[in-house]
mmCIF file of C-alpha atoms in Angstrom:
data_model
loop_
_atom_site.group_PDB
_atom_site.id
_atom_site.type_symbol
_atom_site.label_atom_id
_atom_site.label_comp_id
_atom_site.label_asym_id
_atom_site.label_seq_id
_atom_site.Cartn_x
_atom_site.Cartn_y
_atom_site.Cartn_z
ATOM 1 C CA UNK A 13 -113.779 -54.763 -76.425
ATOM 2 C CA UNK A 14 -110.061 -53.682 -75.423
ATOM 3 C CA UNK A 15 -111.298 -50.228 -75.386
ATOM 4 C CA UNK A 16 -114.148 -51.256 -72.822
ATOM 5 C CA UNK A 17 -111.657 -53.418 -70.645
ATOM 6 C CA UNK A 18 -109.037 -50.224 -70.491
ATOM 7 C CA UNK A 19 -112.174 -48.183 -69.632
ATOM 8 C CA UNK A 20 -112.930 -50.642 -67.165
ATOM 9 C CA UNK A 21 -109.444 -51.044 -65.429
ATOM 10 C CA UNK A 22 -108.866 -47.025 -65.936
ATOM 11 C CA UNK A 23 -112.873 -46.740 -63.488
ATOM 12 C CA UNK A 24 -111.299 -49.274 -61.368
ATOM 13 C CA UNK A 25 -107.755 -47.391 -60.712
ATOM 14 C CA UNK A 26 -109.359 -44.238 -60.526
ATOM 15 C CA UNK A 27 -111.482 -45.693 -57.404
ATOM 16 C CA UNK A 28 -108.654 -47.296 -55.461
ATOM 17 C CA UNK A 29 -106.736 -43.912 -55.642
ATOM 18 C CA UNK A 30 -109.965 -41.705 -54.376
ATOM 19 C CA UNK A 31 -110.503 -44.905 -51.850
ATOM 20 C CA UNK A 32 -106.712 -43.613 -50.619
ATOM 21 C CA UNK A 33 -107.389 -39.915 -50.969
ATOM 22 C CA UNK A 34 -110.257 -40.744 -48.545
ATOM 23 C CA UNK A 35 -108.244 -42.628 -46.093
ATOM 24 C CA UNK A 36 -105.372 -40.117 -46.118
ATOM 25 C CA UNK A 37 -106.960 -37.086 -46.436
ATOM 26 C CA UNK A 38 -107.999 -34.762 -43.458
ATOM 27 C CA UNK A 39 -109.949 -36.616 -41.473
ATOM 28 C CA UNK A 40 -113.884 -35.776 -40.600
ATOM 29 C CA UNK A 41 -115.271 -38.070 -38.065
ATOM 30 C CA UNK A 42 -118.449 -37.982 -40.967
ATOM 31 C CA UNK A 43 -116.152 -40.394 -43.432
ATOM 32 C CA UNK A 44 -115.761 -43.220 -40.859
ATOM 33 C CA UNK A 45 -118.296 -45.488 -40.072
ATOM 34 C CA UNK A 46 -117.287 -46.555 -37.105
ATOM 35 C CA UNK A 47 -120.112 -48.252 -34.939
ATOM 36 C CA UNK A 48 -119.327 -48.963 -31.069
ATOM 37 C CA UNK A 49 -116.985 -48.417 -29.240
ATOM 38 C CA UNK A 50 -114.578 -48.309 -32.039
ATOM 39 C CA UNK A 51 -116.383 -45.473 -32.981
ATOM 40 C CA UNK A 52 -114.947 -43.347 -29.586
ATOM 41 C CA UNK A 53 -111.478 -45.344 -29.737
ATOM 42 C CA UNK A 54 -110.310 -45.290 -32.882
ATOM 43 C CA UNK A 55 -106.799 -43.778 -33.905
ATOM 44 C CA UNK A 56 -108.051 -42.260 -37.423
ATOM 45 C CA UNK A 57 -111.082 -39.996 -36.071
ATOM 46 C CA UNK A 58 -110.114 -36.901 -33.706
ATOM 47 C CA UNK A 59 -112.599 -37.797 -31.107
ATOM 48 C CA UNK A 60 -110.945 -41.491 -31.098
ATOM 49 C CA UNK A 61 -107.419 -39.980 -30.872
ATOM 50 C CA UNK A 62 -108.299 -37.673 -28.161
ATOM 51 C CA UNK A 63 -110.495 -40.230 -26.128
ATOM 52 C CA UNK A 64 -106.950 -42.660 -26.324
ATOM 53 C CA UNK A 65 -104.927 -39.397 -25.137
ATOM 54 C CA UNK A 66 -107.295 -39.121 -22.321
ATOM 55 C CA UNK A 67 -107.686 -42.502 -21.163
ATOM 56 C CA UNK A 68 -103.852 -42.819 -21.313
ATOM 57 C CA UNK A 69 -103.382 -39.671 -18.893
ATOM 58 C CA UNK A 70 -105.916 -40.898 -16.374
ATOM 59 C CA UNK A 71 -104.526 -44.365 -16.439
ATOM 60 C CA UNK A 72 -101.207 -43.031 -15.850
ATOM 61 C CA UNK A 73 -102.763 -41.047 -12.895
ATOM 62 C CA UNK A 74 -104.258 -44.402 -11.776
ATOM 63 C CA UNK A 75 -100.977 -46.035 -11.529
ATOM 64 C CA UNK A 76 -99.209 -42.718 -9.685
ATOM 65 C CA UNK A 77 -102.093 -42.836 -7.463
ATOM 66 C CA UNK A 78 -102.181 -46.226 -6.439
ATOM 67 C CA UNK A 79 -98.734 -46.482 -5.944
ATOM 68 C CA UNK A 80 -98.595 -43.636 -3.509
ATOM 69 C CA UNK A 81 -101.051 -45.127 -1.368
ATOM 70 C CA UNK A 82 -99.326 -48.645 -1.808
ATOM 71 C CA UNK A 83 -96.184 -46.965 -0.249
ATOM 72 C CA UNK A 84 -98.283 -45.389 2.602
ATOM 73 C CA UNK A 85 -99.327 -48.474 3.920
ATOM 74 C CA UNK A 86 -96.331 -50.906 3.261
ATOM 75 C CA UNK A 87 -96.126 -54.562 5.586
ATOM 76 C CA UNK A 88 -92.119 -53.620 6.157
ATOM 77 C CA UNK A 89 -92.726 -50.552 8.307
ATOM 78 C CA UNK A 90 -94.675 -52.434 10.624
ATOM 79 C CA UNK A 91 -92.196 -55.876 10.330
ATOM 80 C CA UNK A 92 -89.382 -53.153 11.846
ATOM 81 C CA UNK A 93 -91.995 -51.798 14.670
ATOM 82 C CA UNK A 94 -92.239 -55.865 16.157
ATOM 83 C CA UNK A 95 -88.474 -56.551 15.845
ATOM 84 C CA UNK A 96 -87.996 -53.172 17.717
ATOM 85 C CA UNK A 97 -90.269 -54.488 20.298
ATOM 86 C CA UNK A 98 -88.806 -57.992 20.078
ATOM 87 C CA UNK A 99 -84.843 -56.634 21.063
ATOM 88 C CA UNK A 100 -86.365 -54.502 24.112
ATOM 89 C CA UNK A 101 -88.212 -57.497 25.729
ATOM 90 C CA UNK A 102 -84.378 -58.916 25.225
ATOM 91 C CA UNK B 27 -55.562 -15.665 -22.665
ATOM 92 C CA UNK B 28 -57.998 -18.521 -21.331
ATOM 93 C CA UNK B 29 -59.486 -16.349 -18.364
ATOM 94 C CA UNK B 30 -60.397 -14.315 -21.297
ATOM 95 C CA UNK B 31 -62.264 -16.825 -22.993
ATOM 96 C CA UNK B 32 -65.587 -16.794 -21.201
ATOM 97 C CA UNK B 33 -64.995 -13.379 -19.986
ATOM 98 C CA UNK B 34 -67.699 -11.849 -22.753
ATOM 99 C CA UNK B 35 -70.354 -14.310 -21.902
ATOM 100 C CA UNK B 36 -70.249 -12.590 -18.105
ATOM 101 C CA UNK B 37 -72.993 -10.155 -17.183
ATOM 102 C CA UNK B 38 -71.332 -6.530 -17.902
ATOM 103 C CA UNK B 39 -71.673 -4.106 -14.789
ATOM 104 C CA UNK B 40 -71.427 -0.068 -14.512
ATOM 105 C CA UNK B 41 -70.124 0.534 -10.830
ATOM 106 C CA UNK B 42 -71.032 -2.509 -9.685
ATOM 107 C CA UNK B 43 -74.809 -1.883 -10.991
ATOM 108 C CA UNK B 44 -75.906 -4.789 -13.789
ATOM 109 C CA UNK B 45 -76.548 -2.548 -17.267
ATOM 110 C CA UNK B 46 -77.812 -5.861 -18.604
ATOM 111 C CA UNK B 47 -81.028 -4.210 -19.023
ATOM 112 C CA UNK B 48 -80.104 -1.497 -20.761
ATOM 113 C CA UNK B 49 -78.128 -3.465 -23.467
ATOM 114 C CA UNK B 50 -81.243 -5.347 -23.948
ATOM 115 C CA UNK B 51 -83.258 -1.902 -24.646
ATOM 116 C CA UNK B 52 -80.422 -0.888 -26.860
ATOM 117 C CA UNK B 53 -81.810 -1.749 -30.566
ATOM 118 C CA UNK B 54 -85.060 -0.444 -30.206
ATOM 119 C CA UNK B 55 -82.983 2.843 -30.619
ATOM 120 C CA UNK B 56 -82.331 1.532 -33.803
ATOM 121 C CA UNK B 57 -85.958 1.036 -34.608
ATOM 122 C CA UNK B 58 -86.826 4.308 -34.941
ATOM 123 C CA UNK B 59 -91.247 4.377 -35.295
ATOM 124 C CA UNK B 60 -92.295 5.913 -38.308
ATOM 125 C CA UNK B 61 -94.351 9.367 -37.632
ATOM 126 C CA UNK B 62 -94.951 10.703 -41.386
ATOM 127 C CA UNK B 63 -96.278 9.529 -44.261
ATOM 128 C CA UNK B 64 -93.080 9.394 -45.884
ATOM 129 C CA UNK B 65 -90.418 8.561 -43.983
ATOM 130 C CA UNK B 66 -86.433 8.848 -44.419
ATOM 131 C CA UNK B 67 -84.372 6.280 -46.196
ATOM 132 C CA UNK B 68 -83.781 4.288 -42.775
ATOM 133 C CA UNK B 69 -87.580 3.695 -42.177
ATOM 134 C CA UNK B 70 -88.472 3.280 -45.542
ATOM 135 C CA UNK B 71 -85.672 0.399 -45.404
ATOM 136 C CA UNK B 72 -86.942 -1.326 -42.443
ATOM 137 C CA UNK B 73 -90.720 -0.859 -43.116
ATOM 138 C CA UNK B 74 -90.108 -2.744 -46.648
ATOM 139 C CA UNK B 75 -87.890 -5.595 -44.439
ATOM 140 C CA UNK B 76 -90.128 -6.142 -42.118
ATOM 141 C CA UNK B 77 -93.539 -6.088 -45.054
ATOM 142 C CA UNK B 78 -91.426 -8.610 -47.048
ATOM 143 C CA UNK B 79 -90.857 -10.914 -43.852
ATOM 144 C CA UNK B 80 -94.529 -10.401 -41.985
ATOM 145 C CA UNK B 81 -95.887 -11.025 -45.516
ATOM 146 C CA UNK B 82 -93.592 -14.695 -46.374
ATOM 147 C CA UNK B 83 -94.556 -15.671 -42.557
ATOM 148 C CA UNK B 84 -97.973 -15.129 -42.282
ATOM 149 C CA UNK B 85 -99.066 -16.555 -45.572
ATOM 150 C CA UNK B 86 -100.056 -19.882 -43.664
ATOM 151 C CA UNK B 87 -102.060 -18.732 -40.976
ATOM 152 C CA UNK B 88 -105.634 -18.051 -39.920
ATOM 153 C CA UNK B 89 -107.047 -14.917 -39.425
ATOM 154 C CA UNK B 90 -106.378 -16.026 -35.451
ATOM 155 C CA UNK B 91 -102.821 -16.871 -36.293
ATOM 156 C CA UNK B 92 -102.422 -13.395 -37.671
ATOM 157 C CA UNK B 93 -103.460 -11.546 -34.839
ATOM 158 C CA UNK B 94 -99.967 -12.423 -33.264
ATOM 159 C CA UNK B 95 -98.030 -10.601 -36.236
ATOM 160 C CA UNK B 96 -96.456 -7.741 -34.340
ATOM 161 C CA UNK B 97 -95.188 -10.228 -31.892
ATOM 162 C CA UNK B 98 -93.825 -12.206 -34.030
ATOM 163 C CA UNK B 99 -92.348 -9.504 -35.965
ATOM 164 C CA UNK B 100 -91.080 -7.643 -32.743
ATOM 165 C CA UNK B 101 -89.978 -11.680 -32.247
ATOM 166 C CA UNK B 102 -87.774 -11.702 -34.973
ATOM 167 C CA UNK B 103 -86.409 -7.841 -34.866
ATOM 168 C CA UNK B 104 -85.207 -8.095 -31.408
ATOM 169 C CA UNK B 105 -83.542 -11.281 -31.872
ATOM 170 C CA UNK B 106 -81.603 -10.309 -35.469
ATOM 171 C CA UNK B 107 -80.685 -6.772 -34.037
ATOM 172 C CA UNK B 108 -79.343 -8.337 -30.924
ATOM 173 C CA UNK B 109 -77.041 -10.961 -32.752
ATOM 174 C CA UNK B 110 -75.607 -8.978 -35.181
ATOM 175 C CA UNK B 111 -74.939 -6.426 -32.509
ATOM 176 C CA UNK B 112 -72.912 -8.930 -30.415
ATOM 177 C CA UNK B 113 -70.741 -9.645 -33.173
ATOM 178 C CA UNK B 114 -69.223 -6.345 -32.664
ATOM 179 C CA UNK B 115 -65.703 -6.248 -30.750
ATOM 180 C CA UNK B 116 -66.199 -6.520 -26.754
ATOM 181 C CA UNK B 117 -69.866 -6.126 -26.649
ATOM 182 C CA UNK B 118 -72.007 -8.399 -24.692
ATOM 183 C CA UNK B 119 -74.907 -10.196 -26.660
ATOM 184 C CA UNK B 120 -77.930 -10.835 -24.329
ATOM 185 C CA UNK B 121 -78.719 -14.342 -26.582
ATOM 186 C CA UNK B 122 -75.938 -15.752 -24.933
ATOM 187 C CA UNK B 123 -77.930 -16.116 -22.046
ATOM 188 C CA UNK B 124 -79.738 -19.505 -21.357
ATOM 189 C CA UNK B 125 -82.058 -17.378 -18.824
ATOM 190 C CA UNK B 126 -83.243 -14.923 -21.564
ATOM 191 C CA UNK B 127 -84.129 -17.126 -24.062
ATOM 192 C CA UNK B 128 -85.879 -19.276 -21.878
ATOM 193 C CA UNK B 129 -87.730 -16.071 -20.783
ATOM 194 C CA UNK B 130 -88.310 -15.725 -24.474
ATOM 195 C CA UNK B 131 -89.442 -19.115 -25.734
ATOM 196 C CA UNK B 132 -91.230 -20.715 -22.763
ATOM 197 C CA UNK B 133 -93.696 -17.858 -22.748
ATOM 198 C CA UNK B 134 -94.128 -18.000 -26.217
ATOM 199 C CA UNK B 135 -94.487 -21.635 -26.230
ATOM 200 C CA UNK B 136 -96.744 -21.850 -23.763
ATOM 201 C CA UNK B 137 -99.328 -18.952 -25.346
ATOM 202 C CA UNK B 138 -99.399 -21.068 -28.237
ATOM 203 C CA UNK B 139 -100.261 -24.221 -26.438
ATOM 204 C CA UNK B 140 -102.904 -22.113 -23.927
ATOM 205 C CA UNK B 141 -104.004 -20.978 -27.089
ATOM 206 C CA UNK B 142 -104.844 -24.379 -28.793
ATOM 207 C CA UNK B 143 -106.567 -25.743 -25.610
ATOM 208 C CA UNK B 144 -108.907 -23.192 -25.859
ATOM 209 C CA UNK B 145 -109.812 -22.861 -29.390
ATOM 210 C CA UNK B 146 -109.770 -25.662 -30.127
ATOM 211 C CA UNK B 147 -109.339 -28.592 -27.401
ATOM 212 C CA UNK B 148 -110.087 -32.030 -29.182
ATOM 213 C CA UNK B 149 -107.643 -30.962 -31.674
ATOM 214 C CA UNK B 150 -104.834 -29.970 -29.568
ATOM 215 C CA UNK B 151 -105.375 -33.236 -27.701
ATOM 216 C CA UNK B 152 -106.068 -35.234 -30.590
ATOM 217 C CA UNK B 153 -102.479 -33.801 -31.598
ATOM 218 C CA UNK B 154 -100.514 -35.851 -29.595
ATOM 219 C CA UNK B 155 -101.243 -39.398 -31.432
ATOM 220 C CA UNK B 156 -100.406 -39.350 -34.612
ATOM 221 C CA UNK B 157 -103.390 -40.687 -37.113
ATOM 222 C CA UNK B 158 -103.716 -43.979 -37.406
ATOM 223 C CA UNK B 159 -101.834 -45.309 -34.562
ATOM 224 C CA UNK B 160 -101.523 -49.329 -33.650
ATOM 225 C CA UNK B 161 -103.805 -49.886 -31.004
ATOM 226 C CA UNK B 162 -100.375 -51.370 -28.607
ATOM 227 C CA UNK B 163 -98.269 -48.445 -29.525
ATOM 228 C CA UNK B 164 -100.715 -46.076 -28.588
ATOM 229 C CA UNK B 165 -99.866 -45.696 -24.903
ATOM 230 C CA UNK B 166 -96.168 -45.138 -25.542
ATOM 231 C CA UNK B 167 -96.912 -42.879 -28.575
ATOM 232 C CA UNK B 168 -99.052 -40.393 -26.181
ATOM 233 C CA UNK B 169 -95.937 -40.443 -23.945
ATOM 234 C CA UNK B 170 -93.380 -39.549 -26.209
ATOM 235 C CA UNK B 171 -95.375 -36.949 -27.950
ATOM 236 C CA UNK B 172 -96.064 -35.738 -24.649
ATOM 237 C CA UNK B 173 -92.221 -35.269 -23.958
ATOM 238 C CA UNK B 174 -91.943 -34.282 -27.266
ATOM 239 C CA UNK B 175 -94.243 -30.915 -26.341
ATOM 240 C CA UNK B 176 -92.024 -30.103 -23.495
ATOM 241 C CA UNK B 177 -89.119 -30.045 -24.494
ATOM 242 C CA UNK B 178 -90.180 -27.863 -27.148
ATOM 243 C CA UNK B 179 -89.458 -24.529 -25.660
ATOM 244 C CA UNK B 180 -86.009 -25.509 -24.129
ATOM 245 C CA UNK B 181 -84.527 -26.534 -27.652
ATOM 246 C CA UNK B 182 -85.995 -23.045 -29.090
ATOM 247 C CA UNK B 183 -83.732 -21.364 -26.192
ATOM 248 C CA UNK B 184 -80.776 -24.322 -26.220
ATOM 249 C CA UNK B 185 -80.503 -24.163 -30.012
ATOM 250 C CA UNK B 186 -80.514 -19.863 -29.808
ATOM 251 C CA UNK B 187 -78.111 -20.153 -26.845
ATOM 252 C CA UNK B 188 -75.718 -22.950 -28.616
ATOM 253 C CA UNK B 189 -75.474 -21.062 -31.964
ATOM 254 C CA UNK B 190 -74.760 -18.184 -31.013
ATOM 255 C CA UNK B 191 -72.128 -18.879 -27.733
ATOM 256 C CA UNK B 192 -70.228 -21.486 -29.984
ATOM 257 C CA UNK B 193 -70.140 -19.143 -32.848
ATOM 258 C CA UNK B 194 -68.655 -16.097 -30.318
ATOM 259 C CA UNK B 195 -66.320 -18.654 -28.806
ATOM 260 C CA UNK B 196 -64.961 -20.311 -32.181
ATOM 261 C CA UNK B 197 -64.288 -16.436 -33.343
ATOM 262 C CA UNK B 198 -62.495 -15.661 -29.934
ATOM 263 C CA UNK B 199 -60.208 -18.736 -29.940
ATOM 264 C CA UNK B 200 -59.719 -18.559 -34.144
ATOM 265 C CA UNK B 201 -58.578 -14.982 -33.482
ATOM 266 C CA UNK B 202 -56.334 -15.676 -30.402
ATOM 267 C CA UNK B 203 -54.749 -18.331 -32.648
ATOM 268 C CA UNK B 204 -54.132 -15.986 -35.136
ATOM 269 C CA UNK B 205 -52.528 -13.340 -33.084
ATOM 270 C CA UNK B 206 -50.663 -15.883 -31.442
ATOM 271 C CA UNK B 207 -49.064 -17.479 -34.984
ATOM 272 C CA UNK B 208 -48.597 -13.893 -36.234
ATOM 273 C CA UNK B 209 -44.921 -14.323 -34.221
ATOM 274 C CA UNK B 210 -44.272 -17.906 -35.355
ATOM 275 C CA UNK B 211 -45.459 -17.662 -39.153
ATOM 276 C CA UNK B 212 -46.917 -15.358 -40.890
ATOM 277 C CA UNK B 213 -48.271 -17.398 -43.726
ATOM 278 C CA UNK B 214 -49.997 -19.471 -41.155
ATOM 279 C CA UNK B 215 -51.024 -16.591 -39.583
ATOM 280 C CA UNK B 216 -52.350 -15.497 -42.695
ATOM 281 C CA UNK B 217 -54.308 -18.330 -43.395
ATOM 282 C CA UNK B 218 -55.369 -18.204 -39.989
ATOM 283 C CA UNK B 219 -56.548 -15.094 -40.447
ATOM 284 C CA UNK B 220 -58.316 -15.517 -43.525
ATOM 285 C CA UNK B 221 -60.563 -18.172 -41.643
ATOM 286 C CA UNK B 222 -61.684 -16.106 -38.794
ATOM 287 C CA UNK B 223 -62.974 -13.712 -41.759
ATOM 288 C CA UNK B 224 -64.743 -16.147 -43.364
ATOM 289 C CA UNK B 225 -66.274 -17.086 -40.009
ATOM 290 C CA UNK B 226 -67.219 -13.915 -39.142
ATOM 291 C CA UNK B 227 -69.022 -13.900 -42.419
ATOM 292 C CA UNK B 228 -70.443 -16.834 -41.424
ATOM 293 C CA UNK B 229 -71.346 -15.248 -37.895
ATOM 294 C CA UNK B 230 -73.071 -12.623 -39.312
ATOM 295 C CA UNK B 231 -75.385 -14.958 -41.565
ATOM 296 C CA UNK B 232 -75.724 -17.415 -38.525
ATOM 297 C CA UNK B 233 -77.024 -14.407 -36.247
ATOM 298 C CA UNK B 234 -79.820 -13.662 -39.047
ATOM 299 C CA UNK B 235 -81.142 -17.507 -39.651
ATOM 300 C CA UNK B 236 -81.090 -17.978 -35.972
ATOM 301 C CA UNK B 237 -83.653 -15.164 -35.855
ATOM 302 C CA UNK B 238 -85.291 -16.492 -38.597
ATOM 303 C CA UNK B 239 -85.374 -19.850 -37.218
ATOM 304 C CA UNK B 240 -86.412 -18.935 -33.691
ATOM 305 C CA UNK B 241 -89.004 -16.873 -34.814
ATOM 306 C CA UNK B 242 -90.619 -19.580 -37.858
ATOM 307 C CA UNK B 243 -90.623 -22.300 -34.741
ATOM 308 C CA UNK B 244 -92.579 -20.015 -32.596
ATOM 309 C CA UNK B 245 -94.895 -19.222 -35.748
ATOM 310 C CA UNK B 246 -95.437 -23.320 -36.632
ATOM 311 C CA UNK B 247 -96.535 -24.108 -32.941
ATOM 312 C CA UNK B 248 -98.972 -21.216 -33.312
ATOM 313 C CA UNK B 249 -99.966 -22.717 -37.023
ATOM 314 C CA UNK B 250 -100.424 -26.154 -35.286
ATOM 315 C CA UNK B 251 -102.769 -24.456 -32.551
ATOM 316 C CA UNK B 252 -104.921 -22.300 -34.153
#
């Protein structure tokens, strides 16, 4: 009976250390069972990883972009045009 | 003695022509190319370096990886034979020269990364977030190992360019010390003296890892793309 429960716990140790090698080991997007979206955006597959690289660069480029145009069109530059007008009428 | 001090780092001229080119052609005199099937003692000598190094750092690479052996070899031949020729009296070491090992290392750097992107692209992009990432640190993460690619090539040619100009400098000022104490004591002097030949020693084996170093760098960034 202590035989079978050292067995036992010995089956049980072995598992958790191949459940690690699993998680740690190089990674195939075949071990994961991701469903979803977690499947695409997920930082332990290398189709997750390089889906949150991209989506990081074009956000980035979103904020650049948006900011540029922002700037083009600011309310200041035309507050300065009416006061200009405003002290030649005076 | 001070406007001497930075005097060896200066471009060297002929007649006001630059001969920086020609220094830089200079040890591949000294790299004779074998042309029979047994060659002299001086061939024989370098072929067996250059088997024992192309052998210890290749071993981790892919048959794609391999392909860039003779420039990695030719990497690491030019760059030795170059420092251990500066460290002779009043010669000019091109290595000193942020511009040439820029030339050297972004070119490098960037074949390697070109390289990746087009063998094999999710990995190379995958590369920069590390594996199992926290979802919130995941924009920052991309950032910094974005950086982190960059400035790759410029500490290859800052690190080349730092070891070797300090090393030149530290020999030129230990020296002018020791000359200088020679009147004032000699067993200072001395002592002096037997420092700046125990950095010289050290020179010489800081030339050769510097090489080494420059050279393994290049050959990881090619192991992590290919």
């Amino acid at each position: 009976m202590g035989l079978l429960h050292a067995l036992k716990d010995t089956t049980n140790r072995i598992g958790f250390f191949c459940k690690i090698e699993i998680l740690v080991g190089p990674e195939t997007d075949a071990q994961f069972h991701f469903t979803g979206i977690k499947k695409y955006y997920k930082s332990y597959t290398l189709t997750g990883r390089m889906n949150c690289v991209l989506v990081t660069y074009r956000g980035i480029a979103l904020i650049v972009i948006y900011f540029k145009l922002r700037s083009k069109t600011t309310p200041a530059v035309k507050a300065t045009q009416m006061d200009f007008k405003v002290y030649l009428i005076f | 003695m001070n406007e001497n001090l930075f005097t060896s780092f200066t471009t060297p001229t002929m007649m006001g022509l630059p001969i920086v080119v020609l220094i830089i052609m200079f040890p591949s005199i000294l790299f004779p190319s074998p042309s029979r099937l047994i060659n002299n003692r001086l061939v024989s000598l370098q072929q067996w370096l250059v088997q024992l190094t192309s052998k210890q750092m290749l071993a981790i690479h892919s048959h794609k990886g391999q392909t860039w052996a003779l420039m990695l070899m030719s990497l690491i031949l030019f760059i030795g034979s170059t420092n251990l020729l500066g460290l002779l009296p009043h010669s000019f070491t091109p290595t000193t020269q942020l511009s040439m090992n820029l030339g050297m290392a972004i070119p490098l750097w960037a074949g390697t990364v070109v390289t990746g992107f087009r063998y094999k692209t999710k990995a190379s992009l995958a590369h920069f977030l590390p594996q199992g990432t926290p979802i919130p640190l995941i924009p920052m993460l991309v950032i910094i190992e974005t950086i982190s690619l960059f400035i790759q090539p410029v500490a290859l040619a800052v690190r080349l360019t730092a070891n070797i100009t300090a090393g030149h400098l530290f020999m030129h000022l230990i020296g002018g010390a020791a000359l200088a104490l020679t009147n004032i004591s000699a067993s200072i002097a001395l002592i002096t003296f037997i420092i700046l030949i125990l950095l010289t020693i050290l020179e010489f084996t800081v030339a050769l890892i510097q090489a080494y170093v420059f050279t393994l760098l290049v050959s990881l960034y090619l192991h992590d793309n290919t």
